[in-house]
Amino acid sequence: MVQPAFSRPRKSTSTSPTAPLDAFLDNQPQTFYEDIYRSEAVCLCILRLLPPVCRHIVLHVLWSHQPIRAVELKALVGADERLPPEQTEELIRAARDRHIFAAAHTKSSSKAPQWPLNDTYKRGLRNALTGLGSSNAFGVPAETDEQPSVDELVEFGEDTWESILKYMVSSGLSSAHAKTRPRQSVLQLLHASGLMADPNNGTGRNTNYDRLTITSKGFQFLLEDRQTQLWQILMFYLAGKQRTVERASDVLSLFFSLGCMQIGQAYSASKSFPHAQTSLSNLEQYGFIYKPTSDAPEGTDVFFPTHLATSLCSGDASASRSQSADDKRFLILETNYKIYAYTSNELEIAILNLFVDIRIRYPNLVVGKLDRKHVKAAMDKGISAAQIIAYLSSHAHPQMYNHPPPILHASVTDQLHLWDRERNRLGTQESVMFEFFSKELFEEAENEARTIAGLQLAVPQQKLLFIDPAVREAMKDFIKDKQVQLRGM
């Protein structure tokens, strides 16, 4: 079995880049975890994604045959010995949520709780750390005559991924903004996930994929960091696979296995993932893997993971040509709404073009202006004023930090909000209307709707109630019961 690459885990941030993955895993049952923990790669990746304290606790008890006791857990993390059992369990809450530790139980001789390590996870992680597993979870190396360099793999991954992002931001713009059309399956995923939409098709049926435009959700997607974007796309892809009744555990194990592979190493697709060939081939369309060209009708069996795949679990972006934090701070915004963007990045310029009137373009400088026409055109696509302000603030040039806060002048942000409110003077809200002929029944129903926080509007003159659809059935049952009581009086 190929030994995994032990990259250092990504440093924790205020918002976890694996939040889309966490949201999916939080809703999975015990049987799902028992299934995915058969893969050593999954066990290792889940360990990497745990908080440092939980990681330390898991490794401490990994080679023990006994459950970890509460007193041992408190001593291990330096907690107060008088800490109650509920708060003690919070120390391993992240591991409990991933079903690494079983539910607490007590021995008859002692009331102190203790938590046993999941046997399947223990066996998988031990095999991952010692190389004793036989599931090929870390991939099966292959021999090939074509051996791309690491730089070439990084370039392929970046170009493929950025071509998708550029298509998202350039859609709906003039033909002068050339864009490479992604494959049909990629467009279908962008549409199904809500990142892009057909503005002329409100029903969602018979979608014209040639006229998709970016949505508010899609613009928010562009504001996320690279790691979060990758996991969001993978979770959207996983959701699509679930709708086709494919096993989510197999697809997720594929993601984790790719995250443990080494960039520059060739792997056999048929031997590494015999049950996920289609999913593996689909990931090439997003830049996660590279497959050499082949004259054979069935294509090549060899693939190379790119840095997009190998950084999924470790968060190690050292092999990426992505912009650094300083490179992303390139915007200067004046109080007269003029914008100076010191960048030559085509993707960033395309994003700016969504809401900025670009007037001058030099090799490393773009000059434009925020105006009502372009900002409202962006807002018509679903982009909000708050999202535009967030983008401008997160990409503000270091020179703008030399002035007293806020970074963006209030005259600019206020004007953006005013333009936003021009199109949001009226709002829509889904509602259920109840009409009454009895004043007494109307008042009883109104009080009940207020009690369960489902009342949207009451019109006593016409005896009309507008109710939240979520409490519709509860209100119908209440009204029926009250009608029976009133008739019996």
CSV table of N, CA and C in Angstrom, one decimal, residues 92-229:
chain,number,residue,atom,x,y,z
A,92,ILE,N,-14.3,16.5,23.4
A,92,ILE,CA,-14.2,15.7,22.3
A,92,ILE,C,-15.4,15.7,21.4
A,93,ARG,N,-16.1,16.9,21.5
A,93,ARG,CA,-17.4,17.0,20.7
A,93,ARG,C,-17.2,16.8,19.2
A,94,ALA,N,-16.1,17.4,18.7
A,94,ALA,CA,-15.8,17.3,17.2
A,94,ALA,C,-15.6,15.8,16.8
A,95,ALA,N,-14.9,15.1,17.7
A,95,ALA,CA,-14.7,13.6,17.4
A,95,ALA,C,-16.0,12.8,17.6
A,96,ARG,N,-16.8,13.2,18.6
A,96,ARG,CA,-18.1,12.5,18.8
A,96,ARG,C,-19.0,12.8,17.6
A,97,ASP,N,-19.0,14.0,17.0
A,97,ASP,CA,-19.9,14.3,15.9
A,97,ASP,C,-19.5,13.5,14.7
A,98,ARG,N,-18.2,13.1,14.6
A,98,ARG,CA,-17.8,12.2,13.5
A,98,ARG,C,-17.8,10.8,13.8
A,99,HIS,N,-18.4,10.4,15.0
A,99,HIS,CA,-18.6,9.0,15.4
A,99,HIS,C,-17.3,8.3,15.6
A,100,ILE,N,-16.2,9.1,15.9
A,100,ILE,CA,-14.9,8.5,16.2
A,100,ILE,C,-15.0,7.9,17.6
A,101,PHE,N,-15.6,8.6,18.5
A,101,PHE,CA,-15.8,8.0,19.9
A,101,PHE,C,-17.3,7.6,20.0
A,102,ALA,N,-17.6,6.5,20.6
A,102,ALA,CA,-18.9,6.1,20.8
A,102,ALA,C,-19.5,6.8,22.0
A,103,ALA,N,-20.8,6.7,22.2
A,103,ALA,CA,-21.5,7.4,23.3
A,103,ALA,C,-20.9,6.9,24.6
A,104,ALA,N,-20.9,7.9,25.6
A,104,ALA,CA,-20.3,7.6,26.9
A,104,ALA,C,-21.1,6.5,27.6
A,105,HIS,N,-20.4,5.7,28.4
A,105,HIS,CA,-21.1,4.7,29.2
A,105,HIS,C,-20.3,4.6,30.5
A,106,THR,N,-20.9,4.1,31.6
A,106,THR,CA,-20.3,4.0,32.9
A,106,THR,C,-20.2,2.5,33.3
A,107,LYS,N,-19.1,2.3,34.1
A,107,LYS,CA,-19.0,0.9,34.6
A,107,LYS,C,-19.8,0.8,35.9
A,108,SER,N,-20.2,-0.4,36.3
A,108,SER,CA,-21.0,-0.6,37.5
A,108,SER,C,-20.2,-0.1,38.7
A,109,SER,N,-18.9,-0.3,38.7
A,109,SER,CA,-18.1,0.1,39.9
A,109,SER,C,-17.8,1.5,40.0
A,110,SER,N,-18.1,2.3,38.9
A,110,SER,CA,-17.8,3.7,39.0
A,110,SER,C,-18.8,4.4,38.1
A,111,LYS,N,-19.2,5.6,38.6
A,111,LYS,CA,-20.1,6.5,37.9
A,111,LYS,C,-19.5,7.4,36.8
A,112,ALA,N,-18.1,7.4,36.8
A,112,ALA,CA,-17.4,8.2,35.9
A,112,ALA,C,-17.6,7.7,34.5
A,113,PRO,N,-18.0,8.6,33.5
A,113,PRO,CA,-18.2,8.2,32.1
A,113,PRO,C,-16.9,7.9,31.4
A,114,GLN,N,-16.9,7.1,30.4
A,114,GLN,CA,-15.8,6.8,29.6
A,114,GLN,C,-16.3,6.6,28.1
A,115,TRP,N,-15.4,6.9,27.2
A,115,TRP,CA,-15.8,6.9,25.8
A,115,TRP,C,-14.9,5.9,25.0
A,116,PRO,N,-15.4,4.9,24.4
A,116,PRO,CA,-14.6,3.9,23.6
A,116,PRO,C,-14.4,4.5,22.2
A,117,LEU,N,-13.3,4.1,21.6
A,117,LEU,CA,-13.0,4.5,20.3
A,117,LEU,C,-13.7,3.6,19.3
A,118,ASN,N,-14.2,4.2,18.2
A,118,ASN,CA,-14.9,3.4,17.2
A,118,ASN,C,-13.9,2.3,16.7
A,119,ASP,N,-14.3,1.1,16.7
A,119,ASP,CA,-13.4,0.0,16.3
A,119,ASP,C,-13.1,0.1,14.8
A,120,THR,N,-14.0,0.4,13.9
A,120,THR,CA,-13.7,0.5,12.5
A,120,THR,C,-12.8,1.7,12.2
A,121,TYR,N,-13.0,2.8,12.9
A,121,TYR,CA,-12.1,4.0,12.7
A,121,TYR,C,-10.7,3.6,13.3
A,122,LYS,N,-10.7,3.0,14.4
A,122,LYS,CA,-9.4,2.7,15.0
A,122,LYS,C,-8.5,1.8,14.1
A,123,ARG,N,-9.2,0.8,13.5
A,123,ARG,CA,-8.5,-0.1,12.7
A,123,ARG,C,-8.0,0.6,11.4
A,124,GLY,N,-8.9,1.5,10.8
A,124,GLY,CA,-8.5,2.2,9.6
A,124,GLY,C,-7.4,3.2,9.8
A,125,LEU,N,-7.4,3.9,11.0
A,125,LEU,CA,-6.4,4.9,11.2
A,125,LEU,C,-5.0,4.2,11.5
A,126,ARG,N,-5.1,3.1,12.3
A,126,ARG,CA,-3.9,2.3,12.5
A,126,ARG,C,-3.2,1.9,11.2
A,127,ASN,N,-4.0,1.4,10.3
A,127,ASN,CA,-3.5,0.9,9.0
A,127,ASN,C,-3.0,2.1,8.2
A,128,ALA,N,-3.6,3.2,8.3
A,128,ALA,CA,-3.1,4.4,7.6
A,128,ALA,C,-1.8,4.9,8.1
A,129,LEU,N,-1.5,4.8,9.4
A,129,LEU,CA,-0.3,5.3,10.0
A,129,LEU,C,0.8,4.3,9.8
A,130,THR,N,0.5,3.0,9.7
A,130,THR,CA,1.5,1.9,9.6
A,130,THR,C,1.7,1.3,8.3
A,131,GLY,N,0.8,1.6,7.3
A,131,GLY,CA,0.9,1.1,6.0
A,131,GLY,C,0.5,-0.4,5.9
A,132,LEU,N,-0.3,-0.9,6.8
A,132,LEU,CA,-0.7,-2.3,6.8
A,132,LEU,C,-2.0,-2.6,6.1
A,133,GLY,N,-2.7,-1.5,5.6
A,133,GLY,CA,-4.0,-1.7,5.0
A,133,GLY,C,-3.9,-2.4,3.6
A,134,SER,N,-5.0,-2.9,3.1
A,134,SER,CA,-5.0,-3.5,1.8
A,134,SER,C,-6.1,-3.1,0.9
A,135,SER,N,-6.7,-1.9,1.2
A,135,SER,CA,-7.8,-1.4,0.4
A,135,SER,C,-7.4,-0.5,-0.7
A,136,ASN,N,-6.1,-0.2,-0.9
A,136,ASN,CA,-5.7,0.7,-1.9
A,136,ASN,C,-6.3,2.1,-1.8
A,137,ALA,N,-6.6,2.5,-0.6
A,137,ALA,CA,-7.3,3.8,-0.4
A,137,ALA,C,-6.4,4.9,-0.8
A,138,PHE,N,-5.1,4.7,-0.7
A,138,PHE,CA,-4.1,5.8,-1.1
A,138,PHE,C,-3.7,5.7,-2.5
A,139,GLY,N,-4.4,4.9,-3.3
A,139,GLY,CA,-4.1,4.8,-4.7
A,139,GLY,C,-3.0,3.8,-5.1
A,140,VAL,N,-3.1,3.3,-6.3
A,140,VAL,CA,-2.2,2.3,-6.8
A,140,VAL,C,-1.3,2.9,-7.9
A,141,PRO,N,0.0,3.0,-7.7
A,141,PRO,CA,0.9,3.7,-8.6
A,141,PRO,C,0.8,2.9,-10.0
A,142,ALA,N,1.1,3.7,-11.0
A,142,ALA,CA,1.1,3.1,-12.4
A,142,ALA,C,2.3,3.6,-13.1
A,143,GLU,N,2.7,2.8,-14.1
A,143,GLU,CA,3.8,3.2,-14.9
A,143,GLU,C,3.3,3.9,-16.2
A,144,THR,N,4.0,4.9,-16.7
A,144,THR,CA,3.5,5.6,-17.9
A,144,THR,C,4.7,6.3,-18.5
A,145,ASP,N,4.6,6.4,-19.8
A,145,ASP,CA,5.7,7.1,-20.6
A,145,ASP,C,5.6,8.6,-20.5
A,146,GLU,N,4.3,9.1,-20.4
A,146,GLU,CA,4.1,10.5,-20.3
A,146,GLU,C,4.1,10.9,-18.8
A,147,GLN,N,5.1,11.7,-18.4
A,147,GLN,CA,5.2,12.1,-17.0
A,147,GLN,C,5.2,13.7,-16.9
A,148,PRO,N,4.1,14.3,-16.7
A,148,PRO,CA,4.0,15.8,-16.6
A,148,PRO,C,4.7,16.2,-15.3
A,149,SER,N,5.3,17.4,-15.4
A,149,SER,CA,6.0,17.9,-14.2
A,149,SER,C,4.9,18.5,-13.2
A,150,VAL,N,5.4,18.8,-12.0
A,150,VAL,CA,4.5,19.4,-11.0
A,150,VAL,C,3.9,20.7,-11.5
A,151,ASP,N,4.8,21.5,-12.1
A,151,ASP,CA,4.4,22.8,-12.6
A,151,ASP,C,3.3,22.7,-13.7
A,152,GLU,N,3.4,21.7,-14.5
A,152,GLU,CA,2.4,21.4,-15.6
A,152,GLU,C,1.1,21.0,-15.0
A,153,LEU,N,1.1,20.2,-13.9
A,153,LEU,CA,-0.1,19.7,-13.3
A,153,LEU,C,-0.8,20.9,-12.6
A,154,VAL,N,0.0,21.8,-12.0
A,154,VAL,CA,-0.5,23.0,-11.3
A,154,VAL,C,-1.2,23.9,-12.4
A,155,GLU,N,-0.5,24.1,-13.5
A,155,GLU,CA,-1.0,24.9,-14.5
A,155,GLU,C,-2.3,24.4,-15.1
A,156,PHE,N,-2.4,23.0,-15.3
A,156,PHE,CA,-3.6,22.4,-15.8
A,156,PHE,C,-4.8,22.6,-14.8
A,157,GLY,N,-4.5,22.4,-13.5
A,157,GLY,CA,-5.5,22.5,-12.5
A,157,GLY,C,-6.0,23.9,-12.4
A,158,GLU,N,-5.1,24.9,-12.4
A,158,GLU,CA,-5.5,26.3,-12.3
A,158,GLU,C,-6.3,26.8,-13.5
A,159,ASP,N,-5.8,26.4,-14.7
A,159,ASP,CA,-6.4,26.9,-15.9
A,159,ASP,C,-7.8,26.3,-16.0
A,160,THR,N,-8.0,25.0,-15.7
A,160,THR,CA,-9.3,24.4,-15.8
A,160,THR,C,-10.3,25.0,-14.8
A,161,TRP,N,-9.8,25.2,-13.5
A,161,TRP,CA,-10.7,25.7,-12.5
A,161,TRP,C,-11.0,27.2,-12.8
A,162,GLU,N,-10.0,28.0,-13.2
A,162,GLU,CA,-10.3,29.4,-13.4
A,162,GLU,C,-11.1,29.6,-14.6
A,163,SER,N,-11.1,28.7,-15.6
A,163,SER,CA,-11.9,28.8,-16.8
A,163,SER,C,-13.4,28.7,-16.4
A,164,ILE,N,-13.7,27.9,-15.4
A,164,ILE,CA,-15.1,27.8,-14.9
A,164,ILE,C,-15.5,29.1,-14.2
A,165,LEU,N,-14.6,29.6,-13.4
A,165,LEU,CA,-14.9,30.9,-12.7
A,165,LEU,C,-15.1,32.0,-13.7
A,166,LYS,N,-14.2,32.1,-14.7
A,166,LYS,CA,-14.3,33.2,-15.6
A,166,LYS,C,-15.6,33.1,-16.4
A,167,TYR,N,-16.0,31.9,-16.7
A,167,TYR,CA,-17.3,31.7,-17.5
A,167,TYR,C,-18.4,32.2,-16.6
A,168,MET,N,-18.4,31.9,-15.3
A,168,MET,CA,-19.5,32.4,-14.4
A,168,MET,C,-19.6,33.9,-14.5
A,169,VAL,N,-18.4,34.6,-14.3
A,169,VAL,CA,-18.5,36.1,-14.2
A,169,VAL,C,-18.7,36.7,-15.6
A,170,SER,N,-18.3,36.1,-16.7
A,170,SER,CA,-18.4,36.7,-18.0
A,170,SER,C,-19.7,36.4,-18.7
A,171,SER,N,-20.5,35.5,-18.1
A,171,SER,CA,-21.8,35.2,-18.7
A,171,SER,C,-22.7,36.3,-18.6
A,172,GLY,N,-23.4,36.6,-19.7
A,172,GLY,CA,-24.3,37.7,-19.7
A,172,GLY,C,-23.7,39.0,-20.1
A,173,LEU,N,-22.4,39.1,-20.2
A,173,LEU,CA,-21.7,40.3,-20.6
A,173,LEU,C,-21.6,40.3,-22.1
A,174,SER,N,-21.0,41.4,-22.6
A,174,SER,CA,-20.9,41.5,-24.1
A,174,SER,C,-20.0,40.5,-24.7
A,175,SER,N,-20.1,40.3,-25.9
A,175,SER,CA,-19.3,39.2,-26.6
A,175,SER,C,-17.8,39.6,-26.6
A,176,ALA,N,-17.5,40.9,-26.3
A,176,ALA,CA,-16.1,41.3,-26.3
A,176,ALA,C,-15.3,40.5,-25.2
A,177,HIS,N,-16.0,40.0,-24.2
A,177,HIS,CA,-15.3,39.3,-23.1
A,177,HIS,C,-15.3,37.8,-23.5
A,178,ALA,N,-14.3,37.4,-24.1
A,178,ALA,CA,-14.2,36.0,-24.6
A,178,ALA,C,-14.2,35.1,-23.4
A,179,LYS,N,-14.8,33.9,-23.6
A,179,LYS,CA,-14.9,32.9,-22.5
A,179,LYS,C,-14.9,31.5,-23.1
A,180,THR,N,-14.3,30.6,-22.4
A,180,THR,CA,-14.3,29.2,-22.8
A,180,THR,C,-15.5,28.5,-22.2
A,181,ARG,N,-16.3,27.9,-23.0
A,181,ARG,CA,-17.5,27.3,-22.4
A,181,ARG,C,-17.2,25.9,-21.8
A,182,PRO,N,-17.5,25.8,-20.5
A,182,PRO,CA,-17.2,24.5,-19.8
A,182,PRO,C,-18.1,23.4,-20.5
A,183,ARG,N,-17.8,22.1,-20.1
A,183,ARG,CA,-18.6,21.0,-20.6
A,183,ARG,C,-20.0,21.1,-20.1
A,184,GLN,N,-20.9,20.4,-20.8
A,184,GLN,CA,-22.4,20.4,-20.4
A,184,GLN,C,-22.6,20.0,-19.0
A,185,SER,N,-21.9,18.9,-18.6
A,185,SER,CA,-22.1,18.4,-17.2
A,185,SER,C,-21.7,19.5,-16.2
A,186,VAL,N,-20.7,20.3,-16.4
A,186,VAL,CA,-20.3,21.3,-15.5
A,186,VAL,C,-21.4,22.4,-15.4
A,187,LEU,N,-21.9,22.8,-16.6
A,187,LEU,CA,-23.0,23.8,-16.6
A,187,LEU,C,-24.2,23.3,-15.9
A,188,GLN,N,-24.5,22.0,-16.1
A,188,GLN,CA,-25.7,21.4,-15.4
A,188,GLN,C,-25.5,21.5,-13.8
A,189,LEU,N,-24.3,21.3,-13.4
A,189,LEU,CA,-24.0,21.4,-12.0
A,189,LEU,C,-24.1,22.8,-11.5
A,190,LEU,N,-23.6,23.7,-12.2
A,190,LEU,CA,-23.7,25.1,-11.8
A,190,LEU,C,-25.1,25.6,-11.8
A,191,HIS,N,-25.9,25.1,-12.7
A,191,HIS,CA,-27.4,25.5,-12.7
A,191,HIS,C,-28.1,24.8,-11.5
A,192,ALA,N,-27.8,23.5,-11.3
A,192,ALA,CA,-28.5,22.7,-10.3
A,192,ALA,C,-28.2,23.3,-8.9
A,193,SER,N,-27.0,23.8,-8.7
A,193,SER,CA,-26.5,24.3,-7.4
A,193,SER,C,-27.0,25.7,-7.1
A,194,GLY,N,-27.5,26.4,-8.2
A,194,GLY,CA,-28.0,27.7,-8.0
A,194,GLY,C,-26.9,28.8,-8.1
A,195,LEU,N,-25.7,28.4,-8.6
A,195,LEU,CA,-24.7,29.4,-8.8
A,195,LEU,C,-24.9,30.1,-10.1
A,196,MET,N,-25.6,29.5,-11.0
A,196,MET,CA,-26.0,30.2,-12.3
A,196,MET,C,-27.5,29.9,-12.6
A,197,ALA,N,-28.1,30.7,-13.3
A,197,ALA,CA,-29.5,30.5,-13.6
A,197,ALA,C,-29.8,31.1,-15.0
A,198,ASP,N,-30.9,30.5,-15.6
A,198,ASP,CA,-31.4,31.0,-16.8
A,198,ASP,C,-32.4,32.1,-16.5
A,199,PRO,N,-32.1,33.4,-16.8
A,199,PRO,CA,-33.0,34.5,-16.4
A,199,PRO,C,-34.4,34.4,-17.1
A,200,ASN,N,-34.4,33.8,-18.3
A,200,ASN,CA,-35.7,33.7,-19.0
A,200,ASN,C,-36.5,32.5,-18.8
A,201,ASN,N,-36.1,31.7,-17.7
A,201,ASN,CA,-36.8,30.5,-17.4
A,201,ASN,C,-37.0,30.4,-15.9
A,202,GLY,N,-38.2,30.8,-15.5
A,202,GLY,CA,-38.5,30.8,-14.1
A,202,GLY,C,-38.9,29.5,-13.5
A,203,THR,N,-39.3,28.6,-14.4
A,203,THR,CA,-39.8,27.3,-13.9
A,203,THR,C,-38.6,26.3,-13.7
A,204,GLY,N,-37.4,26.5,-14.2
A,204,GLY,CA,-36.3,25.6,-14.0
A,204,GLY,C,-36.3,24.4,-15.0
A,205,ARG,N,-37.4,24.3,-15.9
A,205,ARG,CA,-37.5,23.3,-16.9
A,205,ARG,C,-37.0,23.8,-18.2
A,206,ASN,N,-36.6,22.9,-19.1
A,206,ASN,CA,-36.1,23.3,-20.4
A,206,ASN,C,-35.1,24.5,-20.4
A,207,THR,N,-34.1,24.3,-19.5
A,207,THR,CA,-33.1,25.4,-19.3
A,207,THR,C,-32.2,25.5,-20.5
A,208,ASN,N,-32.0,26.7,-20.9
A,208,ASN,CA,-31.1,27.0,-22.0
A,208,ASN,C,-29.7,27.3,-21.4
A,209,TYR,N,-28.8,26.3,-21.5
A,209,TYR,CA,-27.5,26.5,-20.9
A,209,TYR,C,-26.6,27.4,-21.6
A,210,ASP,N,-27.0,28.0,-22.7
A,210,ASP,CA,-26.2,29.0,-23.4
A,210,ASP,C,-26.4,30.4,-22.9
A,211,ARG,N,-27.5,30.6,-22.1
A,211,ARG,CA,-27.7,31.9,-21.6
A,211,ARG,C,-27.8,32.0,-20.1
A,212,LEU,N,-27.0,31.1,-19.4
A,212,LEU,CA,-26.9,31.1,-18.0
A,212,LEU,C,-26.2,32.4,-17.5
A,213,THR,N,-26.6,33.0,-16.4
A,213,THR,CA,-26.0,34.1,-15.9
A,213,THR,C,-25.7,33.8,-14.4
A,214,ILE,N,-24.8,34.5,-13.8
A,214,ILE,CA,-24.4,34.3,-12.4
A,214,ILE,C,-25.5,34.8,-11.5
A,215,THR,N,-25.7,34.2,-10.4
A,215,THR,CA,-26.7,34.5,-9.4
A,215,THR,C,-26.1,35.2,-8.2
A,216,SER,N,-26.9,35.6,-7.2
A,216,SER,CA,-26.4,36.1,-6.0
A,216,SER,C,-25.6,35.1,-5.2
A,217,LYS,N,-26.1,33.9,-5.3
A,217,LYS,CA,-25.3,32.7,-4.6
A,217,LYS,C,-24.0,32.5,-5.3
A,218,GLY,N,-24.0,32.6,-6.7
A,218,GLY,CA,-22.8,32.4,-7.4
A,218,GLY,C,-21.8,33.5,-7.1
A,219,PHE,N,-22.2,34.8,-7.0
A,219,PHE,CA,-21.3,35.8,-6.7
A,219,PHE,C,-20.7,35.6,-5.3
A,220,GLN,N,-21.5,35.2,-4.3
A,220,GLN,CA,-21.0,34.9,-3.0
A,220,GLN,C,-20.0,33.7,-3.1
A,221,PHE,N,-20.2,32.8,-4.0
A,221,PHE,CA,-19.2,31.7,-4.2
A,221,PHE,C,-17.9,32.3,-4.6
A,222,LEU,N,-17.9,33.3,-5.5
A,222,LEU,CA,-16.6,33.9,-6.0
A,222,LEU,C,-15.9,34.6,-4.8
A,223,LEU,N,-16.6,35.1,-3.8
A,223,LEU,CA,-16.0,35.8,-2.7
A,223,LEU,C,-15.3,34.8,-1.8
A,224,GLU,N,-15.6,33.5,-1.8
A,224,GLU,CA,-15.0,32.6,-0.9
A,224,GLU,C,-13.5,32.3,-1.3
A,225,ASP,N,-12.8,31.8,-0.3
A,225,ASP,CA,-11.4,31.4,-0.6
A,225,ASP,C,-11.4,30.1,-1.4
A,226,ARG,N,-10.3,29.8,-2.0
A,226,ARG,CA,-10.2,28.6,-2.9
A,226,ARG,C,-10.6,27.3,-2.3
A,227,GLN,N,-10.2,27.0,-1.1
A,227,GLN,CA,-10.5,25.8,-0.4
A,227,GLN,C,-12.0,25.6,-0.2
A,228,THR,N,-12.6,26.7,0.2
A,228,THR,CA,-14.1,26.6,0.4
A,228,THR,C,-14.8,26.4,-0.9
A,229,GLN,N,-14.4,27.1,-2.0
A,229,GLN,CA,-15.0,26.9,-3.3
A,229,GLN,C,-14.9,25.4,-3.7
